[in-house]
Amino acid sequence: METNSNSASSKPSASSLRWRILSRAVLHRAKNPEDESQLGMKLISRKAAKGFNLIPCQLLNHDHESRDAQFCYTLPTQGCPKLVLTQRLNNNADLTDFEICNRHNVDNTGIVCQWPSEDVLAYYCLSHADMFRSKRVIELGSGYGLAGLTIAATTEALEVVISDGNPQVVDYILHNINTNSGAFGETRVKPMKLHWNEKEVSNLSHTFDVIVASDCTFFKEFHKDLAQVTELLLKKPGPSEAIFFSPKRGNSLDKFLEEIKDNGLLFSITEIYDTEIWNRHQQFMNGDESWPGYEKDHCYPLLIRITR
């Protein structure tokens, strides 16, 4: 992603936003050592403690000398393979992470935890497998790659590219692709380091039938680049579309969709797109304590479909 060099009196820079998010993870490590006894499932991934929990996951192993752990995701459709993902321990960043994200001019949220909208995206793709069959697909800002791996393992897509702008995250993606390679059948699956501010993508411009992304419209500083790379990657001529899942978060989503229009693209917004997801949303709104502080504006992802 591209940073923003605004003056001190303007909106926060991308760098300052990264510090806000990652400092929480670094400061967490300074707590009393007795807190380590609480490390269990709830600290491995934010998805285990809160989220829509649409795809059951189980902790397989955790080496206490490592910042990583392995999870097994059981896709909730009969006959689907299980997926094993290696992920960073939640709230377990260090100064190296800050240095890398600043050196590569990227956002680092994908390595902090698995974000709830990724679970929704993976579940939706699993429930709409036909739209990916024999298609070229790319996931943007994928984090650990759950949605992209789900598409690769269940939809008979021709090709799935799982991308992120952070080289550390791309290393996790490559590892997770290799771990699950036996689940992909004839589908070609590969990782890619992709900055949204790239104006040309060798051999990939205007070649993808479907783009998918989740929780990628959070920072307004990155809206222009994200909209431009979406237009760049969508196939033409011929039908193609992008499937984004994102909460409104004030006017953040609206601002992103203004950039989508400025790039000559069309979009639709759907609030109720899946009965199970909507029911869980209603439970959280009615006080389900498994997701403390749940708010529709910041937590419930809307379905955005973008076309030419």
PDB file of C-alpha atoms in Angstrom:
ATOM      1  CA  MET A   1       0.000   0.000   0.000  1.00  0.00           C
ATOM      2  CA  GLU A   2       1.030   3.589  -0.523  1.00  0.00           C
ATOM      3  CA  THR A   3       1.749   5.940   2.330  1.00  0.00           C
ATOM      4  CA  ASN A   4       0.480   9.500   2.485  1.00  0.00           C
ATOM      5  CA  SER A   5       2.714  12.505   3.086  1.00  0.00           C
ATOM      6  CA  ASN A   6       0.054  14.932   4.306  1.00  0.00           C
ATOM      7  CA  SER A   7       0.920  17.862   6.559  1.00  0.00           C
ATOM      8  CA  ALA A   8       0.698  17.600  10.331  1.00  0.00           C
ATOM      9  CA  SER A   9      -2.647  19.398  10.310  1.00  0.00           C
ATOM     10  CA  SER A  10      -4.312  16.885   7.962  1.00  0.00           C
ATOM     11  CA  LYS A  11      -5.506  13.330   8.465  1.00  0.00           C
ATOM     12  CA  PRO A  12      -3.211  10.791  10.165  1.00  0.00           C
ATOM     13  CA  SER A  13      -0.588   9.276   7.869  1.00  0.00           C
ATOM     14  CA  ALA A  14      -0.541   5.598   7.000  1.00  0.00           C
ATOM     15  CA  SER A  15       2.612   5.253   9.086  1.00  0.00           C
ATOM     16  CA  SER A  16       0.933   6.642  12.204  1.00  0.00           C
ATOM     17  CA  LEU A  17      -2.048   4.341  11.683  1.00  0.00           C
ATOM     18  CA  ARG A  18       0.273   1.331  11.493  1.00  0.00           C
ATOM     19  CA  TRP A  19       1.902   2.389  14.763  1.00  0.00           C
ATOM     20  CA  ARG A  20      -1.463   2.620  16.489  1.00  0.00           C
ATOM     21  CA  ILE A  21      -2.412  -0.932  15.521  1.00  0.00           C
ATOM     22  CA  LEU A  22       0.943  -2.609  16.040  1.00  0.00           C
ATOM     23  CA  SER A  23       1.823  -0.821  19.268  1.00  0.00           C
ATOM     24  CA  ARG A  24      -1.068  -2.641  20.943  1.00  0.00           C
ATOM     25  CA  ALA A  25       0.556  -5.942  20.037  1.00  0.00           C
ATOM     26  CA  VAL A  26       4.008  -4.854  21.244  1.00  0.00           C
ATOM     27  CA  LEU A  27       2.709  -3.410  24.504  1.00  0.00           C
ATOM     28  CA  HIS A  28       0.754  -6.596  25.156  1.00  0.00           C
ATOM     29  CA  ARG A  29       4.035  -8.504  25.423  1.00  0.00           C
ATOM     30  CA  ALA A  30       5.170  -6.318  28.325  1.00  0.00           C
ATOM     31  CA  LYS A  31       2.432  -7.593  30.618  1.00  0.00           C
ATOM     32  CA  ASN A  32       3.038  -9.707  33.685  1.00  0.00           C
ATOM     33  CA  PRO A  33       4.590 -13.098  32.776  1.00  0.00           C
ATOM     34  CA  GLU A  34       1.777 -14.773  34.698  1.00  0.00           C
ATOM     35  CA  ASP A  35      -0.505 -13.721  31.843  1.00  0.00           C
ATOM     36  CA  GLU A  36       1.213 -16.344  29.665  1.00  0.00           C
ATOM     37  CA  SER A  37      -0.889 -18.964  31.392  1.00  0.00           C
ATOM     38  CA  GLN A  38      -3.892 -17.405  29.647  1.00  0.00           C
ATOM     39  CA  LEU A  39      -2.379 -17.934  26.194  1.00  0.00           C
ATOM     40  CA  GLY A  40      -4.799 -20.656  24.977  1.00  0.00           C
ATOM     41  CA  MET A  41      -7.130 -20.433  22.057  1.00  0.00           C
ATOM     42  CA  LYS A  42      -8.365 -16.909  22.749  1.00  0.00           C
ATOM     43  CA  LEU A  43      -4.917 -15.348  22.166  1.00  0.00           C
ATOM     44  CA  ILE A  44      -3.913 -17.280  19.065  1.00  0.00           C
ATOM     45  CA  SER A  45      -6.301 -15.589  16.676  1.00  0.00           C
ATOM     46  CA  ARG A  46      -8.862 -12.879  17.176  1.00  0.00           C
ATOM     47  CA  LYS A  47     -11.195 -15.132  15.204  1.00  0.00           C
ATOM     48  CA  ALA A  48     -11.147 -17.669  18.060  1.00  0.00           C
ATOM     49  CA  ALA A  49     -12.286 -15.107  20.615  1.00  0.00           C
ATOM     50  CA  LYS A  50     -14.656 -13.045  18.515  1.00  0.00           C
ATOM     51  CA  GLY A  51     -15.985 -13.113  15.008  1.00  0.00           C
ATOM     52  CA  PHE A  52     -18.733 -14.849  13.120  1.00  0.00           C
ATOM     53  CA  ASN A  53     -17.115 -18.287  13.577  1.00  0.00           C
ATOM     54  CA  LEU A  54     -18.608 -19.627  10.370  1.00  0.00           C
ATOM     55  CA  ILE A  55     -15.711 -21.976   9.695  1.00  0.00           C
ATOM     56  CA  PRO A  56     -14.798 -24.077  12.752  1.00  0.00           C
ATOM     57  CA  CYS A  57     -11.115 -24.040  13.636  1.00  0.00           C
ATOM     58  CA  GLN A  58      -9.057 -26.080  16.049  1.00  0.00           C
ATOM     59  CA  LEU A  59      -5.594 -25.375  17.433  1.00  0.00           C
ATOM     60  CA  LEU A  60      -3.272 -28.138  16.225  1.00  0.00           C
ATOM     61  CA  ASN A  61      -0.005 -27.144  17.813  1.00  0.00           C
ATOM     62  CA  HIS A  62       1.866 -24.219  19.261  1.00  0.00           C
ATOM     63  CA  ASP A  63       5.602 -24.183  19.946  1.00  0.00           C
ATOM     64  CA  HIS A  64       5.943 -21.791  22.903  1.00  0.00           C
ATOM     65  CA  GLU A  65       9.349 -20.685  21.585  1.00  0.00           C
ATOM     66  CA  SER A  66       7.734 -19.539  18.327  1.00  0.00           C
ATOM     67  CA  ARG A  67       5.367 -16.690  17.501  1.00  0.00           C
ATOM     68  CA  ASP A  68       3.384 -19.024  15.224  1.00  0.00           C
ATOM     69  CA  ALA A  69       0.712 -21.667  15.676  1.00  0.00           C
ATOM     70  CA  GLN A  70      -1.073 -24.112  13.372  1.00  0.00           C
ATOM     71  CA  PHE A  71      -4.852 -24.216  13.009  1.00  0.00           C
ATOM     72  CA  CYS A  72      -7.084 -26.720  11.278  1.00  0.00           C
ATOM     73  CA  TYR A  73     -10.122 -25.152   9.557  1.00  0.00           C
ATOM     74  CA  THR A  74     -13.021 -27.514   8.900  1.00  0.00           C
ATOM     75  CA  LEU A  75     -14.962 -26.191   5.912  1.00  0.00           C
ATOM     76  CA  PRO A  76     -18.673 -26.643   6.725  1.00  0.00           C
ATOM     77  CA  THR A  77     -19.679 -28.472   3.548  1.00  0.00           C
ATOM     78  CA  GLN A  78     -19.764 -32.236   3.179  1.00  0.00           C
ATOM     79  CA  GLY A  79     -16.831 -33.623   1.240  1.00  0.00           C
ATOM     80  CA  CYS A  80     -14.666 -30.504   1.531  1.00  0.00           C
ATOM     81  CA  PRO A  81     -11.068 -30.944   2.704  1.00  0.00           C
ATOM     82  CA  LYS A  82      -9.740 -29.499   5.928  1.00  0.00           C
ATOM     83  CA  LEU A  83      -7.255 -26.636   5.644  1.00  0.00           C
ATOM     84  CA  VAL A  84      -4.215 -26.201   7.893  1.00  0.00           C
ATOM     85  CA  LEU A  85      -2.969 -22.621   8.300  1.00  0.00           C
ATOM     86  CA  THR A  86       0.083 -21.334  10.116  1.00  0.00           C
ATOM     87  CA  GLN A  87      -0.669 -17.967  11.732  1.00  0.00           C
ATOM     88  CA  ARG A  88       1.123 -15.484  13.948  1.00  0.00           C
ATOM     89  CA  LEU A  89       0.147 -15.514  17.604  1.00  0.00           C
ATOM     90  CA  ASN A  90      -2.351 -12.750  18.250  1.00  0.00           C
ATOM     91  CA  ASN A  91      -0.877  -9.604  19.859  1.00  0.00           C
ATOM     92  CA  ASN A  92       2.662 -10.828  19.183  1.00  0.00           C
ATOM     93  CA  ALA A  93       4.444  -8.212  17.114  1.00  0.00           C
ATOM     94  CA  ASP A  94       7.920  -6.768  17.606  1.00  0.00           C
ATOM     95  CA  LEU A  95       9.966  -3.855  16.301  1.00  0.00           C
ATOM     96  CA  THR A  96      11.081  -5.885  13.275  1.00  0.00           C
ATOM     97  CA  ASP A  97       7.485  -5.816  12.065  1.00  0.00           C
ATOM     98  CA  PHE A  98       7.455  -2.020  12.278  1.00  0.00           C
ATOM     99  CA  GLU A  99      10.727  -1.777  10.370  1.00  0.00           C
ATOM    100  CA  ILE A 100       9.557  -4.093   7.591  1.00  0.00           C
ATOM    101  CA  CYS A 101       6.211  -2.400   7.044  1.00  0.00           C
ATOM    102  CA  ASN A 102       7.868   1.020   6.858  1.00  0.00           C
ATOM    103  CA  ARG A 103      10.688  -0.192   4.592  1.00  0.00           C
ATOM    104  CA  HIS A 104       8.205  -1.695   2.113  1.00  0.00           C
ATOM    105  CA  ASN A 105       5.619   1.082   2.458  1.00  0.00           C
ATOM    106  CA  VAL A 106       2.879  -1.378   3.355  1.00  0.00           C
ATOM    107  CA  ASP A 107       0.144  -1.792   5.917  1.00  0.00           C
ATOM    108  CA  ASN A 108       0.812  -4.524   8.452  1.00  0.00           C
ATOM    109  CA  THR A 109      -2.645  -5.385   9.756  1.00  0.00           C
ATOM    110  CA  GLY A 110      -2.707  -8.728   7.919  1.00  0.00           C
ATOM    111  CA  ILE A 111      -0.099 -10.184  10.241  1.00  0.00           C
ATOM    112  CA  VAL A 112      -1.645  -8.926  13.490  1.00  0.00           C
ATOM    113  CA  CYS A 113      -4.596 -11.342  13.468  1.00  0.00           C
ATOM    114  CA  GLN A 114      -7.222 -12.966  11.273  1.00  0.00           C
ATOM    115  CA  TRP A 115      -9.934 -10.343  10.740  1.00  0.00           C
ATOM    116  CA  PRO A 116     -13.629 -11.297  11.012  1.00  0.00           C
ATOM    117  CA  SER A 117     -14.594 -10.362   7.445  1.00  0.00           C
ATOM    118  CA  GLU A 118     -12.107 -12.923   6.099  1.00  0.00           C
ATOM    119  CA  ASP A 119     -14.194 -15.639   7.741  1.00  0.00           C
ATOM    120  CA  VAL A 120     -17.332 -14.205   6.099  1.00  0.00           C
ATOM    121  CA  LEU A 121     -15.625 -14.011   2.698  1.00  0.00           C
ATOM    122  CA  ALA A 122     -14.420 -17.614   2.902  1.00  0.00           C
ATOM    123  CA  TYR A 123     -17.876 -18.835   3.935  1.00  0.00           C
ATOM    124  CA  TYR A 124     -19.577 -16.879   1.151  1.00  0.00           C
ATOM    125  CA  CYS A 125     -17.161 -18.221  -1.484  1.00  0.00           C
ATOM    126  CA  LEU A 126     -17.738 -21.752  -0.222  1.00  0.00           C
ATOM    127  CA  SER A 127     -21.500 -21.213  -0.529  1.00  0.00           C
ATOM    128  CA  HIS A 128     -21.201 -19.789  -4.066  1.00  0.00           C
ATOM    129  CA  ALA A 129     -18.639 -22.138  -5.564  1.00  0.00           C
ATOM    130  CA  ASP A 130     -20.166 -22.037  -9.044  1.00  0.00           C
ATOM    131  CA  MET A 131     -19.149 -18.421  -9.592  1.00  0.00           C
ATOM    132  CA  PHE A 132     -15.461 -19.420  -9.433  1.00  0.00           C
ATOM    133  CA  ARG A 133     -15.501 -22.604 -11.504  1.00  0.00           C
ATOM    134  CA  SER A 134     -12.940 -22.449 -14.370  1.00  0.00           C
ATOM    135  CA  LYS A 135     -12.188 -18.784 -13.494  1.00  0.00           C
ATOM    136  CA  ARG A 136      -8.994 -16.882 -12.758  1.00  0.00           C
ATOM    137  CA  VAL A 137      -9.287 -15.463  -9.239  1.00  0.00           C
ATOM    138  CA  ILE A 138      -7.134 -13.124  -7.131  1.00  0.00           C
ATOM    139  CA  GLU A 139      -7.516 -12.263  -3.453  1.00  0.00           C
ATOM    140  CA  LEU A 140      -6.267  -8.808  -2.432  1.00  0.00           C
ATOM    141  CA  GLY A 141      -4.918  -8.054   1.046  1.00  0.00           C
ATOM    142  CA  SER A 142      -5.350 -11.689   1.925  1.00  0.00           C
ATOM    143  CA  GLY A 143      -3.554 -11.950   5.251  1.00  0.00           C
ATOM    144  CA  TYR A 144      -3.009 -15.646   5.943  1.00  0.00           C
ATOM    145  CA  GLY A 145      -5.097 -16.617   2.903  1.00  0.00           C
ATOM    146  CA  LEU A 146      -8.115 -18.449   4.315  1.00  0.00           C
ATOM    147  CA  ALA A 147     -10.535 -17.237   1.625  1.00  0.00           C
ATOM    148  CA  GLY A 148      -8.139 -17.817  -1.260  1.00  0.00           C
ATOM    149  CA  LEU A 149      -7.289 -21.309  -0.012  1.00  0.00           C
ATOM    150  CA  THR A 150     -10.997 -22.082   0.405  1.00  0.00           C
ATOM    151  CA  ILE A 151     -11.666 -21.060  -3.200  1.00  0.00           C
ATOM    152  CA  ALA A 152      -8.717 -23.131  -4.411  1.00  0.00           C
ATOM    153  CA  ALA A 153      -9.798 -26.221  -2.469  1.00  0.00           C
ATOM    154  CA  THR A 154     -13.536 -26.221  -3.186  1.00  0.00           C
ATOM    155  CA  THR A 155     -14.565 -24.410  -6.385  1.00  0.00           C
ATOM    156  CA  GLU A 156     -12.574 -25.922  -9.269  1.00  0.00           C
ATOM    157  CA  ALA A 157     -11.212 -22.492 -10.163  1.00  0.00           C
ATOM    158  CA  LEU A 158      -8.674 -22.435 -12.974  1.00  0.00           C
ATOM    159  CA  GLU A 159      -6.187 -20.337 -10.985  1.00  0.00           C
ATOM    160  CA  VAL A 160      -6.118 -18.641  -7.591  1.00  0.00           C
ATOM    161  CA  VAL A 161      -3.561 -15.937  -6.783  1.00  0.00           C
ATOM    162  CA  ILE A 162      -3.368 -15.064  -3.079  1.00  0.00           C
ATOM    163  CA  SER A 163      -1.772 -11.642  -2.664  1.00  0.00           C
ATOM    164  CA  ASP A 164      -0.666  -9.191  -0.011  1.00  0.00           C
ATOM    165  CA  GLY A 165       1.665  -6.200  -0.004  1.00  0.00           C
ATOM    166  CA  ASN A 166       3.628  -7.280   3.076  1.00  0.00           C
ATOM    167  CA  PRO A 167       6.516  -9.683   2.302  1.00  0.00           C
ATOM    168  CA  GLN A 168       6.188 -11.275   5.751  1.00  0.00           C
ATOM    169  CA  VAL A 169       2.542 -12.081   5.033  1.00  0.00           C
ATOM    170  CA  VAL A 170       3.430 -13.470   1.606  1.00  0.00           C
ATOM    171  CA  ASP A 171       5.844 -15.880   3.309  1.00  0.00           C
ATOM    172  CA  TYR A 172       2.942 -17.189   5.411  1.00  0.00           C
ATOM    173  CA  ILE A 173       0.782 -17.482   2.283  1.00  0.00           C
ATOM    174  CA  LEU A 174       3.461 -19.530   0.493  1.00  0.00           C
ATOM    175  CA  HIS A 175       3.843 -21.799   3.516  1.00  0.00           C
ATOM    176  CA  ASN A 176       0.076 -22.310   3.754  1.00  0.00           C
ATOM    177  CA  ILE A 177      -0.222 -23.049   0.036  1.00  0.00           C
ATOM    178  CA  ASN A 178       2.505 -25.689   0.303  1.00  0.00           C
ATOM    179  CA  THR A 179       0.919 -27.216   3.417  1.00  0.00           C
ATOM    180  CA  ASN A 180      -2.441 -27.632   1.661  1.00  0.00           C
ATOM    181  CA  SER A 181      -1.236 -28.390  -1.879  1.00  0.00           C
ATOM    182  CA  GLY A 182      -2.923 -31.774  -1.926  1.00  0.00           C
ATOM    183  CA  ALA A 183      -6.360 -30.165  -1.589  1.00  0.00           C
ATOM    184  CA  PHE A 184      -6.318 -28.089  -4.768  1.00  0.00           C
ATOM    185  CA  GLY A 185      -6.847 -30.692  -7.480  1.00  0.00           C
ATOM    186  CA  GLU A 186      -6.164 -29.152 -10.901  1.00  0.00           C
ATOM    187  CA  THR A 187      -6.403 -25.560  -9.621  1.00  0.00           C
ATOM    188  CA  ARG A 188      -3.179 -23.560  -9.943  1.00  0.00           C
ATOM    189  CA  VAL A 189      -2.456 -21.700  -6.700  1.00  0.00           C
ATOM    190  CA  LYS A 190       0.330 -19.192  -6.108  1.00  0.00           C
ATOM    191  CA  PRO A 191       1.267 -16.368  -3.735  1.00  0.00           C
ATOM    192  CA  MET A 192       2.028 -12.853  -4.907  1.00  0.00           C
ATOM    193  CA  LYS A 193       3.466  -9.725  -3.310  1.00  0.00           C
ATOM    194  CA  LEU A 194       1.230  -6.998  -4.697  1.00  0.00           C
ATOM    195  CA  HIS A 195       1.268  -3.334  -3.740  1.00  0.00           C
ATOM    196  CA  TRP A 196      -1.990  -1.606  -4.534  1.00  0.00           C
ATOM    197  CA  ASN A 197      -0.101   1.395  -5.922  1.00  0.00           C
ATOM    198  CA  GLU A 198       1.411  -0.625  -8.767  1.00  0.00           C
ATOM    199  CA  LYS A 199       0.310   0.828 -12.095  1.00  0.00           C
ATOM    200  CA  GLU A 200       1.284  -2.189 -14.161  1.00  0.00           C
ATOM    201  CA  VAL A 201       1.248  -5.820 -13.101  1.00  0.00           C
ATOM    202  CA  SER A 202       3.250  -7.948 -15.520  1.00  0.00           C
ATOM    203  CA  ASN A 203       1.040 -10.399 -17.433  1.00  0.00           C
ATOM    204  CA  LEU A 204      -1.848  -9.837 -14.985  1.00  0.00           C
ATOM    205  CA  SER A 205      -3.435  -6.561 -16.107  1.00  0.00           C
ATOM    206  CA  HIS A 206      -7.103  -7.034 -17.065  1.00  0.00           C
ATOM    207  CA  THR A 207      -6.925 -10.829 -16.795  1.00  0.00           C
ATOM    208  CA  PHE A 208      -8.914 -11.847 -13.680  1.00  0.00           C
ATOM    209  CA  ASP A 209     -12.507 -13.028 -13.838  1.00  0.00           C
ATOM    210  CA  VAL A 210     -13.057 -12.533 -10.098  1.00  0.00           C
ATOM    211  CA  ILE A 211     -11.340 -10.393  -7.450  1.00  0.00           C
ATOM    212  CA  VAL A 212     -12.103 -11.035  -3.775  1.00  0.00           C
ATOM    213  CA  ALA A 213     -11.143  -8.984  -0.720  1.00  0.00           C
ATOM    214  CA  SER A 214     -12.228  -8.505   2.893  1.00  0.00           C
ATOM    215  CA  ASP A 215     -11.678  -5.694   5.407  1.00  0.00           C
ATOM    216  CA  CYS A 216      -9.549  -3.767   2.901  1.00  0.00           C
ATOM    217  CA  THR A 217     -11.321  -0.391   2.981  1.00  0.00           C
ATOM    218  CA  PHE A 218     -10.400   0.536   6.557  1.00  0.00           C
ATOM    219  CA  PHE A 219      -7.799   3.249   5.812  1.00  0.00           C
ATOM    220  CA  LYS A 220      -8.967   6.082   3.587  1.00  0.00           C
ATOM    221  CA  GLU A 221      -5.352   6.768   2.607  1.00  0.00           C
ATOM    222  CA  PHE A 222      -5.382   3.576   0.560  1.00  0.00           C
ATOM    223  CA  HIS A 223      -8.768   3.950  -1.164  1.00  0.00           C
ATOM    224  CA  LYS A 224      -7.468   5.482  -4.385  1.00  0.00           C
ATOM    225  CA  ASP A 225      -4.820   2.800  -4.893  1.00  0.00           C
ATOM    226  CA  LEU A 226      -7.230  -0.030  -4.059  1.00  0.00           C
ATOM    227  CA  ALA A 227      -9.824   1.254  -6.527  1.00  0.00           C
ATOM    228  CA  GLN A 228      -7.205   1.688  -9.242  1.00  0.00           C
ATOM    229  CA  VAL A 229      -5.716  -1.788  -8.813  1.00  0.00           C
ATOM    230  CA  THR A 230      -9.235  -3.258  -8.860  1.00  0.00           C
ATOM    231  CA  GLU A 231      -9.867  -1.633 -12.247  1.00  0.00           C
ATOM    232  CA  LEU A 232      -6.416  -2.738 -13.443  1.00  0.00           C
ATOM    233  CA  LEU A 233      -6.940  -6.404 -12.580  1.00  0.00           C
ATOM    234  CA  LEU A 234     -10.550  -6.922 -13.723  1.00  0.00           C
ATOM    235  CA  LYS A 235     -10.660  -8.750 -17.027  1.00  0.00           C
ATOM    236  CA  LYS A 236     -11.626  -6.960 -20.199  1.00  0.00           C
ATOM    237  CA  PRO A 237     -13.151  -7.563 -22.586  1.00  0.00           C
ATOM    238  CA  GLY A 238     -15.667 -10.005 -21.156  1.00  0.00           C
ATOM    239  CA  PRO A 239     -17.572 -10.245 -17.841  1.00  0.00           C
ATOM    240  CA  SER A 240     -15.669  -9.875 -14.569  1.00  0.00           C
ATOM    241  CA  GLU A 241     -16.409  -8.708 -11.030  1.00  0.00           C
ATOM    242  CA  ALA A 242     -14.905  -7.940  -7.647  1.00  0.00           C
ATOM    243  CA  ILE A 243     -16.453  -9.278  -4.439  1.00  0.00           C
ATOM    244  CA  PHE A 244     -15.591  -7.148  -1.402  1.00  0.00           C
ATOM    245  CA  PHE A 245     -16.774  -7.605   2.172  1.00  0.00           C
ATOM    246  CA  SER A 246     -16.431  -4.552   4.394  1.00  0.00           C
ATOM    247  CA  PRO A 247     -18.243  -2.867   7.290  1.00  0.00           C
ATOM    248  CA  LYS A 248     -19.308   0.744   6.726  1.00  0.00           C
ATOM    249  CA  ARG A 249     -17.041   2.178   9.469  1.00  0.00           C
ATOM    250  CA  GLY A 250     -18.497   5.665   9.386  1.00  0.00           C
ATOM    251  CA  ASN A 251     -18.015   7.095   5.906  1.00  0.00           C
ATOM    252  CA  SER A 252     -14.956   4.988   5.069  1.00  0.00           C
ATOM    253  CA  LEU A 253     -16.768   2.546   2.777  1.00  0.00           C
ATOM    254  CA  ASP A 254     -18.675   5.378   1.098  1.00  0.00           C
ATOM    255  CA  LYS A 255     -15.414   7.199   0.372  1.00  0.00           C
ATOM    256  CA  PHE A 256     -13.943   4.057  -1.178  1.00  0.00           C
ATOM    257  CA  LEU A 257     -16.984   3.614  -3.403  1.00  0.00           C
ATOM    258  CA  GLU A 258     -16.556   7.192  -4.620  1.00  0.00           C
ATOM    259  CA  GLU A 259     -13.109   6.142  -5.849  1.00  0.00           C
ATOM    260  CA  ILE A 260     -14.663   3.094  -7.508  1.00  0.00           C
ATOM    261  CA  LYS A 261     -17.028   5.387  -9.458  1.00  0.00           C
ATOM    262  CA  ASP A 262     -14.139   7.697 -10.372  1.00  0.00           C
ATOM    263  CA  ASN A 263     -12.433   4.687 -11.992  1.00  0.00           C
ATOM    264  CA  GLY A 264     -15.438   4.075 -14.231  1.00  0.00           C
ATOM    265  CA  LEU A 265     -16.672   1.025 -12.335  1.00  0.00           C
ATOM    266  CA  LEU A 266     -20.174   0.115 -11.145  1.00  0.00           C
ATOM    267  CA  PHE A 267     -21.112  -1.319  -7.751  1.00  0.00           C
ATOM    268  CA  SER A 268     -23.998  -2.712  -5.738  1.00  0.00           C
ATOM    269  CA  ILE A 269     -24.345  -3.055  -1.953  1.00  0.00           C
ATOM    270  CA  THR A 270     -26.203  -5.937  -0.314  1.00  0.00           C
ATOM    271  CA  GLU A 271     -26.902  -6.004   3.421  1.00  0.00           C
ATOM    272  CA  ILE A 272     -28.653  -9.390   3.770  1.00  0.00           C
ATOM    273  CA  TYR A 273     -26.752 -11.790   1.514  1.00  0.00           C
ATOM    274  CA  ASP A 274     -26.742 -14.983   3.597  1.00  0.00           C
ATOM    275  CA  THR A 275     -29.298 -16.198   6.144  1.00  0.00           C
ATOM    276  CA  GLU A 276     -26.771 -17.773   8.531  1.00  0.00           C
ATOM    277  CA  ILE A 277     -24.500 -14.711   8.586  1.00  0.00           C
ATOM    278  CA  TRP A 278     -27.458 -12.380   9.107  1.00  0.00           C
ATOM    279  CA  ASN A 279     -28.787 -14.529  11.967  1.00  0.00           C
ATOM    280  CA  ARG A 280     -25.426 -14.391  13.719  1.00  0.00           C
ATOM    281  CA  HIS A 281     -25.316 -10.638  13.228  1.00  0.00           C
ATOM    282  CA  GLN A 282     -28.748 -10.378  14.856  1.00  0.00           C
ATOM    283  CA  GLN A 283     -27.574 -12.462  17.799  1.00  0.00           C
ATOM    284  CA  PHE A 284     -24.613 -10.148  18.363  1.00  0.00           C
ATOM    285  CA  MET A 285     -26.895  -7.106  18.120  1.00  0.00           C
ATOM    286  CA  ASN A 286     -29.163  -8.692  20.751  1.00  0.00           C
ATOM    287  CA  GLY A 287     -26.361  -9.051  23.280  1.00  0.00           C
ATOM    288  CA  ASP A 288     -24.522 -12.305  22.484  1.00  0.00           C
ATOM    289  CA  GLU A 289     -21.498 -11.896  24.774  1.00  0.00           C
ATOM    290  CA  SER A 290     -19.151 -13.960  22.582  1.00  0.00           C
ATOM    291  CA  TRP A 291     -18.343 -10.730  20.709  1.00  0.00           C
ATOM    292  CA  PRO A 292     -18.053  -7.926  23.290  1.00  0.00           C
ATOM    293  CA  GLY A 293     -18.561  -4.448  21.901  1.00  0.00           C
ATOM    294  CA  TYR A 294     -20.150  -5.612  18.653  1.00  0.00           C
ATOM    295  CA  GLU A 295     -21.430  -2.693  16.570  1.00  0.00           C
ATOM    296  CA  LYS A 296     -23.077  -3.024  13.178  1.00  0.00           C
ATOM    297  CA  ASP A 297     -21.274  -0.045  11.662  1.00  0.00           C
ATOM    298  CA  HIS A 298     -17.824  -1.351  12.546  1.00  0.00           C
ATOM    299  CA  CYS A 299     -18.317  -5.121  12.588  1.00  0.00           C
ATOM    300  CA  TYR A 300     -20.962  -6.302  10.122  1.00  0.00           C
ATOM    301  CA  PRO A 301     -19.498  -6.657   6.606  1.00  0.00           C
ATOM    302  CA  LEU A 302     -21.644  -5.550   3.693  1.00  0.00           C
ATOM    303  CA  LEU A 303     -21.357  -7.335   0.356  1.00  0.00           C
ATOM    304  CA  ILE A 304     -19.986  -5.052  -2.368  1.00  0.00           C
ATOM    305  CA  ARG A 305     -20.076  -6.324  -5.967  1.00  0.00           C
ATOM    306  CA  ILE A 306     -18.024  -4.262  -8.418  1.00  0.00           C
ATOM    307  CA  THR A 307     -18.271  -4.586 -12.204  1.00  0.00           C
ATOM    308  CA  ARG A 308     -17.417  -2.633 -15.333  1.00  0.00           C
TER     309      ARG A 308
END
